[in-house]
Amino acid sequence: MTVQREVMAVDQDSKPRLSVFSKMEKMIVAMAKADNENGIVMRAKRNLFSDQIQSFSGCDIVDWLKRQYNITDVKEACYLATNLCQYGYIYPIDFKLSSYTVKYDRSAEYRFQAPYFWPFRKDGTADSIKYAIYLQKRSLRNKQKHGLEPYEQEAFDKLLKVFADKKEFIEKQAREQVRMTKAGLYFYGHQVTSVSEAKKQRRTEKILLDLQERAFWRVHRPRPGCIQTMEEGPKRYFQPSQMAARRRKNKDTYRAEIKFLKKALEKPKPKLSKVLESYLTWNEQYQEYDPFLDQNAALPSNPWISDDTLFWEANDTLVKIPTELRVKKWAISFFNLMKDEQGSHEFEVFLSTEYSQENIRFWKEVEDMKHGPRSMIEESVNRITSEFLSNNAPREINIDSKTLETVNRNKEEMKGKPESLRYIFDPAQEHIYLLMKKDSYPRFLRSDQYINLKEMAHNQPIKKRFFGFGSGKTQIKRQTPSPKLKRRSTSSEREANSDISGDSPIHSITPMHSYSTGNLKDMDMKQTPSSSRFLKGSDSSLLKRKKFNLLKVWLRIYNSFI
């Protein structure tokens, strides 16, 4: 199919009109001529709704096509007539037909569609609102004659859900159209000679309008299983009017293009090998912090493969003691520190000890203004200016005069433009960010606050359930290897470090791995060979005493972990 240069009658931003529709319209105009020589003869059928409704059969239109275009093959003429029916230029009177295939017989009767309902017309657009009004109008009329089919009722229910805010408008429009139809809008008083003839003509016009409307929507909203001939495909993201405006270039357009090309020439272009090398280095550096790549990064438990939520609680936005990996990540770059809300909070506490807290306060205020609501921009600009940039400000920041002049000039130029005011503090914010990165950030990493924070994160208290009771949280495992066991102490050291009175043989036992409180009942079965040899042959009283002392030791170990 070729495309004409002309744009279809909807508007200039619609898709171009295919030339095949113009050809089909000329063909329909030639068919509908009143003379019997060139047009199709219309015959009234007494078994239809009224004697005034005239129609033609499939044989009539196929014979006309063969005679008019010298077509010898009947199948070719039937195919052309079927296209006219599928695109809505002719329609069958009997809507119980399963398809719109035109056959070379007199089993089906057809009529010409009104030009108002032809495809790609300005007033005949088939949008969803009009379809909802049409279905609502049919539901308000006689259910026996105008009742909705099952697929139409399903489509109507979906449209009411989609246009829930326009439900009243749809119902009002449908009722108004039904009222106008009942009022006899199709009564032509100057053409009739009696009241009975006027009623008869009015009824005929109503029937014709119902048939035309139903045929129109059967083409644009076909039943399931039928071919959608009017489907236009995907919609445009850019309209033709926008593209035409872009094609119109002036001096400013060329200047902007030249400026962009100059910047592109000045921009350094690194080699692909260097880019890949830096990417691999970055990947190796951050791999241990990714729980999908390293299972140790998802300690104490992986929430993606278990129902334990302790990982999310330990890595919440603000916690009392952050995890060790979280604290170590702050030392990689200043960006990681400021991106983490916990890290920025710790950094703000550190800056308060150095009496430079106003820097990070200014940076946070500008970030909040950038991502805040539009109605609060002007108020935020005035508050930031009076608090950080004005003379004798309570929290005046340390910026040079050139940067301050740039900010003031931007403020005057963008006055009255709230969207542009969001970024007037960018020069000052960038200056403060670099100042904190190069000056305060290295001192923060060397400070006692950060060192103590790492030690606290490494030595977090471990909580476990006792005998199946409690919150159900699992143990927070260490993110570094456990320390080695101490060597066996001498007898003098054991006496000096003994916490239990008496010369208990328990102190001569080799140090054992600590057991959880859930398997205390298996403690006797897992003693070392040295303890078994010692306890072998002792009497019952001594054995009870040793068990009692051993149980006291395990209770002390358990209380120390709690």
Coordinates of C-alpha atoms in Angstrom, one line a residue:
M1 CA 0.0 0.0 0.0
T2 CA 1.3 3.5 -0.9
V3 CA 0.9 6.5 1.4
Q4 CA -0.3 9.8 0.1
R5 CA 1.3 13.1 1.0
E6 CA -2.0 14.4 2.4
V7 CA -2.7 13.9 6.0
M8 CA -6.0 12.4 7.0
A9 CA -8.9 14.5 8.3
V10 CA -8.4 13.9 12.0
D11 CA -5.6 16.3 12.7
Q12 CA -2.0 17.0 11.6
D13 CA -0.5 14.7 14.3
S14 CA -2.4 11.7 13.2
K15 CA -1.0 8.9 11.0
P16 CA -1.0 9.5 7.2
R17 CA -4.0 8.2 5.4
L18 CA -3.5 5.2 3.2
S19 CA -4.4 5.8 -0.5
V20 CA -6.4 2.5 -0.6
F21 CA -9.2 4.1 1.5
S22 CA -9.6 6.9 -1.1
K23 CA -9.9 4.3 -3.8
M24 CA -12.5 2.3 -1.8
E25 CA -14.5 5.5 -1.2
K26 CA -14.6 6.3 -4.9
M27 CA -15.8 2.8 -5.6
I28 CA -18.6 3.1 -3.0
V29 CA -19.7 6.4 -4.4
A30 CA -19.9 4.8 -7.9
M31 CA -21.9 1.9 -6.5
A32 CA -24.4 4.1 -4.7
K33 CA -25.4 6.1 -7.7
A34 CA -29.2 6.3 -8.1
D35 CA -29.3 5.4 -11.8
N36 CA -29.8 1.7 -12.6
E37 CA -27.2 1.6 -15.3
N38 CA -24.0 2.6 -13.3
G39 CA -25.0 1.9 -9.7
I40 CA -26.3 -1.2 -7.8
V41 CA -30.0 -1.7 -7.8
M42 CA -31.5 -1.6 -4.3
R43 CA -34.5 -3.7 -3.5
A44 CA -37.0 -3.6 -0.6
K45 CA -37.5 -6.8 1.3
R46 CA -40.8 -7.4 2.9
N47 CA -39.4 -9.9 5.4
L48 CA -37.2 -7.2 7.0
F49 CA -38.1 -4.6 9.6
S50 CA -40.0 -2.3 7.2
D51 CA -40.8 -2.0 3.5
Q52 CA -38.8 1.2 3.4
I53 CA -35.4 -0.4 4.1
Q54 CA -33.7 -1.3 0.8
S55 CA -30.7 -3.6 0.4
F56 CA -28.7 -5.6 -2.1
S57 CA -27.3 -9.1 -2.0
G58 CA -23.8 -10.5 -2.5
C59 CA -24.6 -11.4 -6.1
D60 CA -25.4 -7.8 -6.9
I61 CA -22.1 -6.4 -5.6
V62 CA -20.0 -9.2 -7.2
D63 CA -21.7 -8.7 -10.6
W64 CA -21.2 -5.0 -10.4
L65 CA -17.5 -5.4 -9.6
K66 CA -17.1 -7.9 -12.5
R67 CA -18.8 -5.6 -14.9
Q68 CA -17.2 -2.4 -13.8
Y69 CA -13.6 -3.5 -13.5
N70 CA -13.6 -6.4 -16.1
I71 CA -13.0 -9.1 -13.5
T72 CA -13.3 -12.6 -14.9
D73 CA -12.6 -14.5 -11.7
V74 CA -15.5 -14.7 -9.2
K75 CA -13.2 -15.3 -6.3
E76 CA -11.3 -12.1 -7.0
A77 CA -14.5 -10.1 -7.0
C78 CA -15.7 -11.8 -3.8
Y79 CA -12.3 -10.9 -2.2
L80 CA -12.7 -7.2 -3.1
A81 CA -16.3 -7.1 -1.8
T82 CA -15.1 -8.8 1.4
N83 CA -12.5 -6.0 1.9
L84 CA -15.2 -3.4 1.5
C85 CA -17.3 -5.1 4.1
Q86 CA -14.4 -5.7 6.6
Y87 CA -13.4 -2.0 6.4
G88 CA -17.0 -0.8 7.1
Y89 CA -18.0 0.6 3.7
I90 CA -20.9 -1.9 3.4
Y91 CA -22.5 -3.9 6.2
P92 CA -24.8 -6.9 6.5
I93 CA -28.3 -6.3 7.9
D94 CA -28.3 -9.6 9.7
F95 CA -25.7 -9.2 12.5
K96 CA -26.0 -12.9 13.5
L97 CA -23.5 -13.7 10.7
S98 CA -20.3 -15.1 12.2
S99 CA -18.0 -13.3 9.6
Y100 CA -18.1 -10.5 7.1
T101 CA -17.1 -12.7 4.1
V102 CA -19.2 -11.8 1.0
K103 CA -20.4 -14.8 -0.9
Y104 CA -21.7 -15.0 -4.5
D105 CA -25.3 -15.8 -3.5
R106 CA -28.5 -14.2 -2.1
S107 CA -28.2 -15.6 1.5
A108 CA -27.2 -12.3 3.0
E109 CA -28.4 -8.7 2.4
Y110 CA -26.2 -5.6 2.6
R111 CA -26.5 -1.8 2.8
F112 CA -24.1 1.1 2.2
Q113 CA -22.6 2.7 5.3
A114 CA -23.2 6.4 5.8
P115 CA -20.1 8.5 5.1
Y116 CA -20.1 9.7 8.7
F117 CA -19.1 6.2 9.8
W118 CA -16.4 5.6 7.2
P119 CA -12.9 4.8 8.5
F120 CA -10.4 7.6 9.3
R121 CA -13.0 10.4 9.4
K122 CA -12.7 13.4 11.7
D123 CA -16.1 12.9 13.5
G124 CA -16.1 9.1 13.3
T125 CA -13.1 8.3 15.5
A126 CA -13.6 5.2 17.5
D127 CA -12.2 6.0 20.9
S128 CA -13.0 4.1 24.1
I129 CA -15.2 6.9 25.6
K130 CA -17.6 6.8 22.6
Y131 CA -17.7 3.0 22.7
A132 CA -18.6 3.1 26.4
I133 CA -21.4 5.7 25.6
Y134 CA -22.7 3.4 22.8
L135 CA -22.8 0.3 25.0
Q136 CA -24.5 2.3 27.8
K137 CA -27.1 3.6 25.4
R138 CA -27.9 0.0 24.3
S139 CA -28.1 -1.2 27.8
L140 CA -30.8 1.5 28.6
R141 CA -33.0 0.5 25.7
N142 CA -35.1 -2.6 25.0
K143 CA -33.1 -5.7 26.2
Q144 CA -34.8 -8.0 23.6
K145 CA -33.9 -5.8 20.6
H146 CA -30.8 -4.0 21.8
G147 CA -29.3 -6.3 24.4
L148 CA -25.5 -6.6 24.7
E149 CA -23.8 -9.7 23.6
P150 CA -21.5 -11.5 26.1
Y151 CA -18.3 -10.0 24.8
E152 CA -19.8 -6.6 24.6
Q153 CA -21.0 -6.8 28.2
E154 CA -17.5 -7.9 29.3
A155 CA -16.0 -5.0 27.4
F156 CA -18.5 -2.6 29.0
D157 CA -17.7 -3.7 32.5
K158 CA -14.0 -3.2 31.8
L159 CA -14.6 0.3 30.4
L160 CA -16.6 1.3 33.5
K161 CA -13.7 0.3 35.7
V162 CA -11.2 2.2 33.5
F163 CA -13.3 5.3 33.3
A164 CA -14.7 5.2 36.9
D165 CA -14.2 8.9 37.2
K166 CA -16.2 9.6 34.0
K167 CA -19.1 7.2 34.8
E168 CA -21.6 9.9 35.4
F169 CA -20.6 11.7 32.1
I170 CA -21.0 8.4 30.1
E171 CA -24.4 7.7 31.6
K172 CA -25.6 11.3 31.1
Q173 CA -24.5 11.3 27.4
A174 CA -26.2 7.9 26.8
R175 CA -29.5 9.0 28.3
E176 CA -29.4 12.2 26.3
Q177 CA -28.9 10.3 23.1
V178 CA -31.8 7.9 23.9
R179 CA -34.0 10.9 24.7
M180 CA -33.2 12.6 21.4
T181 CA -33.9 9.4 19.6
K182 CA -37.3 9.0 21.2
A183 CA -38.1 12.6 20.6
G184 CA -38.1 12.0 16.8
L185 CA -35.1 13.8 15.6
Y186 CA -35.4 11.8 12.4
F187 CA -38.9 13.2 11.5
Y188 CA -38.9 15.2 8.3
G189 CA -42.3 17.0 8.5
H190 CA -42.0 18.7 5.1
Q191 CA -41.7 15.3 3.3
V192 CA -44.7 13.5 4.7
T193 CA -48.4 13.9 4.0
S194 CA -49.9 12.2 7.1
V195 CA -49.1 11.4 10.7
S196 CA -49.0 7.7 10.0
E197 CA -46.5 8.2 7.2
A198 CA -44.4 10.4 9.5
K199 CA -44.3 7.7 12.2
K200 CA -43.4 5.1 9.6
Q201 CA -40.5 7.3 8.3
R202 CA -39.3 8.0 11.8
R203 CA -39.2 4.3 12.7
T204 CA -37.3 3.6 9.5
E205 CA -34.7 6.2 10.3
K206 CA -34.2 4.8 13.8
I207 CA -33.7 1.3 12.5
L208 CA -31.1 2.6 9.9
L209 CA -29.2 4.5 12.6
D210 CA -29.1 1.5 14.9
L211 CA -27.8 -0.7 12.0
Q212 CA -25.2 1.8 11.0
E213 CA -23.9 2.3 14.6
R214 CA -23.8 -1.4 15.2
A215 CA -21.9 -2.0 11.9
F216 CA -19.4 0.7 12.8
W217 CA -18.5 -0.8 16.2
R218 CA -18.5 -4.3 14.8
V219 CA -15.6 -3.1 12.6
H220 CA -13.7 -1.2 15.2
R221 CA -14.5 -3.5 18.1
P222 CA -14.9 -6.9 16.6
R223 CA -15.9 -9.9 18.5
P224 CA -13.2 -12.3 19.8
G225 CA -11.7 -14.4 17.0
C226 CA -12.4 -12.0 14.2
I227 CA -9.8 -10.0 12.3
Q228 CA -9.1 -6.5 13.5
T229 CA -8.7 -4.7 10.2
M230 CA -8.7 -1.2 11.8
E231 CA -5.8 -1.9 14.1
E232 CA -3.2 0.9 13.6
G233 CA -0.3 -0.6 15.4
P234 CA 1.9 1.1 18.1
K235 CA 1.4 4.7 18.9
R236 CA 3.9 7.4 18.3
Y237 CA 6.0 8.9 21.0
F238 CA 6.6 12.1 18.9
Q239 CA 3.9 13.7 16.8
P240 CA 4.6 15.0 13.3
S241 CA 4.1 18.6 14.4
Q242 CA 6.9 18.2 17.0
M243 CA 9.2 16.6 14.4
A244 CA 8.5 19.4 11.9
A245 CA 9.3 22.0 14.5
R246 CA 12.6 20.3 15.2
R247 CA 13.5 20.3 11.5
R248 CA 13.1 24.1 11.4
K249 CA 16.5 25.4 12.4
N250 CA 17.6 29.0 13.1
K251 CA 20.8 30.7 14.3
D252 CA 20.3 29.6 17.9
T253 CA 20.0 25.9 16.8
Y254 CA 23.2 26.1 14.8
R255 CA 25.0 27.8 17.7
A256 CA 23.9 25.2 20.1
E257 CA 25.0 22.4 17.7
I258 CA 28.4 24.0 17.3
K259 CA 28.9 24.4 21.0
F260 CA 28.0 20.7 21.5
L261 CA 30.5 19.6 18.9
K262 CA 33.3 21.7 20.4
K263 CA 32.7 20.1 23.8
A264 CA 32.7 16.7 22.2
L265 CA 36.1 17.4 20.6
E266 CA 37.6 18.6 23.8
K267 CA 36.3 15.7 25.9
P268 CA 39.0 13.1 26.5
K269 CA 38.3 9.7 25.0
P270 CA 39.9 6.9 27.1
K271 CA 41.0 3.6 25.5
L272 CA 38.7 0.7 25.8
S273 CA 41.4 -1.4 27.5
K274 CA 41.7 1.3 30.2
V275 CA 37.9 1.4 30.7
L276 CA 37.7 -2.4 31.0
E277 CA 40.6 -2.5 33.4
S278 CA 39.0 0.1 35.7
Y279 CA 35.7 -1.7 35.5
L280 CA 37.4 -5.0 36.6
T281 CA 39.2 -3.2 39.4
W282 CA 35.9 -1.7 40.6
N283 CA 34.2 -5.1 40.4
E284 CA 37.0 -6.7 42.5
Q285 CA 36.8 -4.0 45.1
Y286 CA 33.1 -4.1 45.6
Q287 CA 32.5 -7.8 45.2
E288 CA 32.9 -8.6 48.9
Y289 CA 30.1 -6.2 49.6
D290 CA 27.6 -7.7 47.2
P291 CA 25.4 -10.4 48.9
F292 CA 24.6 -11.9 45.5
L293 CA 28.3 -12.5 44.6
D294 CA 29.7 -13.2 48.1
Q295 CA 27.8 -15.2 50.6
N296 CA 29.7 -13.6 53.5
A297 CA 28.2 -10.2 52.6
A298 CA 24.7 -11.5 53.5
L299 CA 25.6 -12.3 57.1
P300 CA 24.1 -13.2 59.6
S301 CA 21.7 -14.9 57.2
N302 CA 20.7 -14.5 53.5
P303 CA 17.2 -13.0 53.4
W304 CA 16.8 -14.0 49.8
I305 CA 16.9 -17.7 50.5
S306 CA 15.5 -17.7 54.1
D307 CA 12.8 -16.1 56.1
D308 CA 15.1 -14.4 58.5
T309 CA 14.9 -10.6 58.5
L310 CA 17.9 -9.9 60.7
F311 CA 20.0 -8.8 57.7
W312 CA 17.5 -6.0 57.0
E313 CA 17.4 -5.0 60.6
A314 CA 21.1 -4.9 61.0
N315 CA 21.5 -2.8 57.8
D316 CA 18.6 -0.4 58.5
T317 CA 18.8 3.3 57.6
L318 CA 19.9 4.3 61.2
V319 CA 21.1 1.7 63.7
K320 CA 22.9 1.8 67.0
I321 CA 25.9 -0.2 65.8
P322 CA 26.3 -0.7 62.0
T323 CA 27.8 -3.9 60.5
E324 CA 31.5 -4.3 59.9
L325 CA 31.2 -4.4 56.1
R326 CA 29.1 -1.3 56.2
V327 CA 31.7 0.6 58.1
K328 CA 34.5 -0.7 55.9
K329 CA 32.7 0.5 52.8
W330 CA 32.8 4.1 54.1
A331 CA 36.6 4.0 53.8
I332 CA 36.5 3.2 50.1
S333 CA 35.3 6.6 48.9
F334 CA 33.7 9.8 50.2
F335 CA 30.7 9.1 47.9
N336 CA 29.9 5.8 49.7
L337 CA 30.1 7.7 53.0
M338 CA 27.7 10.4 52.0
K339 CA 25.3 8.0 50.1
D340 CA 24.8 6.1 53.3
E341 CA 22.5 7.9 55.8
Q342 CA 24.2 6.3 58.7
G343 CA 27.6 7.3 57.4
S344 CA 26.6 10.9 56.8
H345 CA 25.2 11.0 60.3
E346 CA 28.5 9.7 61.8
F347 CA 30.4 12.2 59.6
E348 CA 28.2 15.0 60.8
V349 CA 28.9 14.1 64.4
F350 CA 32.6 14.2 63.6
L351 CA 32.4 17.6 62.0
S352 CA 30.6 18.9 65.1
T353 CA 33.7 18.1 67.1
E354 CA 35.8 20.1 64.6
Y355 CA 33.3 23.1 64.6
S356 CA 32.6 22.7 60.9
Q357 CA 29.2 21.2 61.0
E358 CA 27.7 23.9 58.9
N359 CA 29.4 22.4 55.7
I360 CA 27.4 19.2 55.8
R361 CA 24.3 21.0 56.9
F362 CA 24.5 23.2 53.9
W363 CA 25.1 20.3 51.6
K364 CA 22.0 18.4 53.0
E365 CA 19.8 21.4 52.8
V366 CA 20.6 21.9 49.1
E367 CA 20.0 18.2 48.4
D368 CA 16.6 18.4 50.1
M369 CA 15.6 21.5 48.1
K370 CA 16.6 19.8 44.8
H371 CA 14.3 16.8 45.5
G372 CA 11.6 18.7 47.4
P373 CA 8.2 19.9 46.2
R374 CA 7.9 22.8 43.8
S375 CA 5.9 24.9 46.1
M376 CA 8.7 25.0 48.7
I377 CA 11.6 26.0 46.4
E378 CA 11.4 29.8 46.9
E379 CA 11.1 29.4 50.7
S380 CA 14.0 27.0 50.8
V381 CA 16.2 29.4 48.7
N382 CA 15.5 32.3 51.1
R383 CA 16.2 30.1 54.2
I384 CA 19.4 28.7 52.8
T385 CA 20.6 32.2 51.8
S386 CA 19.9 33.7 55.2
E387 CA 21.3 30.8 57.2
F388 CA 24.5 30.0 55.3
L389 CA 25.4 32.6 52.7
S390 CA 24.3 36.1 53.9
N391 CA 26.5 38.4 55.9
N392 CA 26.6 37.6 59.6
A393 CA 24.8 34.3 58.9
P394 CA 24.5 32.1 62.0
R395 CA 26.1 29.2 60.1
E396 CA 28.2 30.9 57.4
I397 CA 30.1 28.5 55.2
N398 CA 33.6 29.0 54.0
I399 CA 33.4 29.8 50.2
D400 CA 35.4 32.2 48.1
S401 CA 34.0 35.5 46.8
K402 CA 33.9 34.3 43.1
T403 CA 31.6 31.4 44.0
L404 CA 29.4 33.6 46.1
E405 CA 29.0 36.1 43.2
T406 CA 28.1 33.3 40.8
V407 CA 25.3 32.1 43.2
N408 CA 23.9 35.6 43.6
R409 CA 24.0 36.2 39.9
N410 CA 22.1 32.9 39.3
K411 CA 19.6 33.9 41.9
E412 CA 18.8 37.2 40.2
E413 CA 18.6 35.6 36.7
M414 CA 16.3 32.8 37.8
K415 CA 14.0 34.9 39.9
G416 CA 10.4 34.0 39.3
K417 CA 11.3 30.6 37.8
P418 CA 10.9 28.0 40.6
E419 CA 12.1 25.0 38.5
S420 CA 15.4 26.8 37.6
L421 CA 15.9 27.9 41.3
R422 CA 16.6 24.3 42.3
Y423 CA 20.1 24.5 40.9
I424 CA 21.3 28.0 41.7
F425 CA 23.4 26.7 44.7
D426 CA 25.3 24.1 42.6
P427 CA 28.6 26.1 42.5
A428 CA 28.6 26.5 46.3
Q429 CA 27.5 23.0 46.9
E430 CA 30.3 21.6 44.7
H431 CA 32.9 23.7 46.5
I432 CA 31.8 22.5 49.9
Y433 CA 31.7 18.9 48.7
L434 CA 35.3 19.1 47.5
L435 CA 36.4 20.8 50.7
M436 CA 34.9 18.0 52.9
K437 CA 36.3 15.3 50.6
K438 CA 39.9 16.6 50.6
D439 CA 40.1 18.0 54.1
S440 CA 37.6 16.6 56.5
Y441 CA 37.2 13.1 55.1
P442 CA 40.8 11.9 55.6
R443 CA 40.8 13.1 59.2
F444 CA 37.5 11.3 59.8
L445 CA 39.1 8.0 58.7
R446 CA 42.0 8.6 61.1
S447 CA 39.8 9.7 64.0
D448 CA 39.2 7.8 67.1
Q449 CA 35.5 7.9 66.4
Y450 CA 35.8 5.8 63.2
I451 CA 38.3 3.4 64.8
N452 CA 36.0 2.8 67.7
L453 CA 33.1 2.4 65.4
K454 CA 35.0 -0.4 63.5
E455 CA 35.8 -2.1 66.8
M456 CA 32.2 -1.9 68.0
A457 CA 31.0 -3.3 64.6
H458 CA 33.5 -6.2 64.9
N459 CA 32.6 -7.0 68.5
Q460 CA 28.8 -6.8 68.2
P461 CA 26.9 -8.7 70.9
I462 CA 25.6 -12.1 69.8
K463 CA 22.1 -13.0 70.7
K464 CA 20.5 -16.4 70.2
R465 CA 17.4 -18.1 71.3
F466 CA 17.4 -20.2 74.5
F467 CA 15.6 -23.6 74.3
G468 CA 13.5 -22.5 71.3
F469 CA 12.0 -19.3 72.9
G470 CA 12.5 -15.7 72.0
S471 CA 12.3 -13.5 69.0
G472 CA 13.4 -16.1 66.5
K473 CA 16.5 -14.1 65.4
T474 CA 19.6 -16.0 64.4
Q475 CA 23.1 -15.3 65.6
I476 CA 25.0 -12.4 64.1
K477 CA 28.1 -14.2 62.8
R478 CA 31.5 -12.6 62.8
Q479 CA 32.6 -11.3 59.4
T480 CA 36.2 -12.2 60.2
P481 CA 37.7 -15.6 61.1
S482 CA 37.4 -16.6 64.8
P483 CA 40.5 -16.1 66.9
K484 CA 42.7 -19.1 67.6
L485 CA 42.4 -21.0 70.8
K486 CA 44.8 -20.2 73.5
R487 CA 47.5 -22.6 74.4
R488 CA 47.1 -24.8 77.4
S489 CA 48.0 -22.8 80.6
T490 CA 50.3 -24.1 83.3
S491 CA 49.2 -25.1 86.8
S492 CA 50.3 -21.8 88.3
E493 CA 48.5 -19.8 85.7
R494 CA 45.4 -21.9 86.2
E495 CA 45.5 -21.2 90.0
A496 CA 46.0 -17.5 89.4
N497 CA 43.2 -17.2 86.8
S498 CA 40.7 -19.6 88.5
D499 CA 37.3 -18.2 89.1
I500 CA 35.9 -21.3 90.8
S501 CA 37.0 -22.1 94.4
G502 CA 38.7 -25.5 94.9
D503 CA 41.1 -27.6 93.0
S504 CA 38.6 -28.7 90.3
P505 CA 39.9 -31.1 87.6
I506 CA 37.8 -29.2 85.1
H507 CA 40.7 -26.7 84.8
S508 CA 43.0 -29.3 83.4
I509 CA 40.7 -30.1 80.5
T510 CA 41.9 -29.0 77.0
P511 CA 39.9 -25.9 75.9
M512 CA 36.8 -26.9 73.9
H513 CA 34.7 -25.1 71.3
S514 CA 31.8 -23.2 72.8
Y515 CA 28.4 -24.9 72.4
S516 CA 25.1 -23.2 71.8
T517 CA 22.5 -23.4 74.5
G518 CA 20.4 -25.6 72.3
N519 CA 22.7 -28.5 72.6
L520 CA 23.7 -28.5 76.3
K521 CA 22.2 -31.9 76.6
D522 CA 24.9 -33.3 74.3
M523 CA 27.7 -31.8 76.3
D524 CA 28.7 -35.0 78.2
M525 CA 28.9 -36.9 74.9
K526 CA 31.4 -34.4 73.4
Q527 CA 34.0 -34.2 76.1
T528 CA 37.6 -34.5 75.2
P529 CA 39.5 -37.7 75.7
S530 CA 41.5 -36.2 78.5
S531 CA 38.4 -35.5 80.5
S532 CA 37.1 -38.9 79.9
R533 CA 40.2 -40.6 81.2
F534 CA 40.2 -38.4 84.3
L535 CA 36.6 -39.0 85.1
K536 CA 36.9 -42.8 84.5
G537 CA 37.2 -44.6 87.8
S538 CA 36.1 -41.7 90.1
D539 CA 33.3 -42.3 92.5
S540 CA 29.8 -41.0 92.2
S541 CA 30.1 -38.0 94.6
L542 CA 33.2 -36.7 92.8
L543 CA 31.5 -37.2 89.4
K544 CA 28.4 -35.2 90.6
R545 CA 30.6 -32.4 91.8
K546 CA 32.5 -32.2 88.5
K547 CA 29.3 -32.1 86.5
F548 CA 28.0 -29.3 88.8
N549 CA 31.2 -27.3 88.3
L550 CA 31.1 -27.9 84.5
L551 CA 27.5 -26.7 84.3
K552 CA 28.4 -23.5 86.2
V553 CA 31.2 -22.8 83.7
W554 CA 28.8 -23.2 80.8
L555 CA 26.2 -20.9 82.5
R556 CA 28.9 -18.2 82.9
I557 CA 29.8 -18.5 79.2
Y558 CA 26.1 -18.2 78.2
N559 CA 25.6 -15.2 80.5
S560 CA 28.6 -13.4 79.0
F561 CA 27.2 -13.8 75.5
I562 CA 23.8 -12.4 76.5

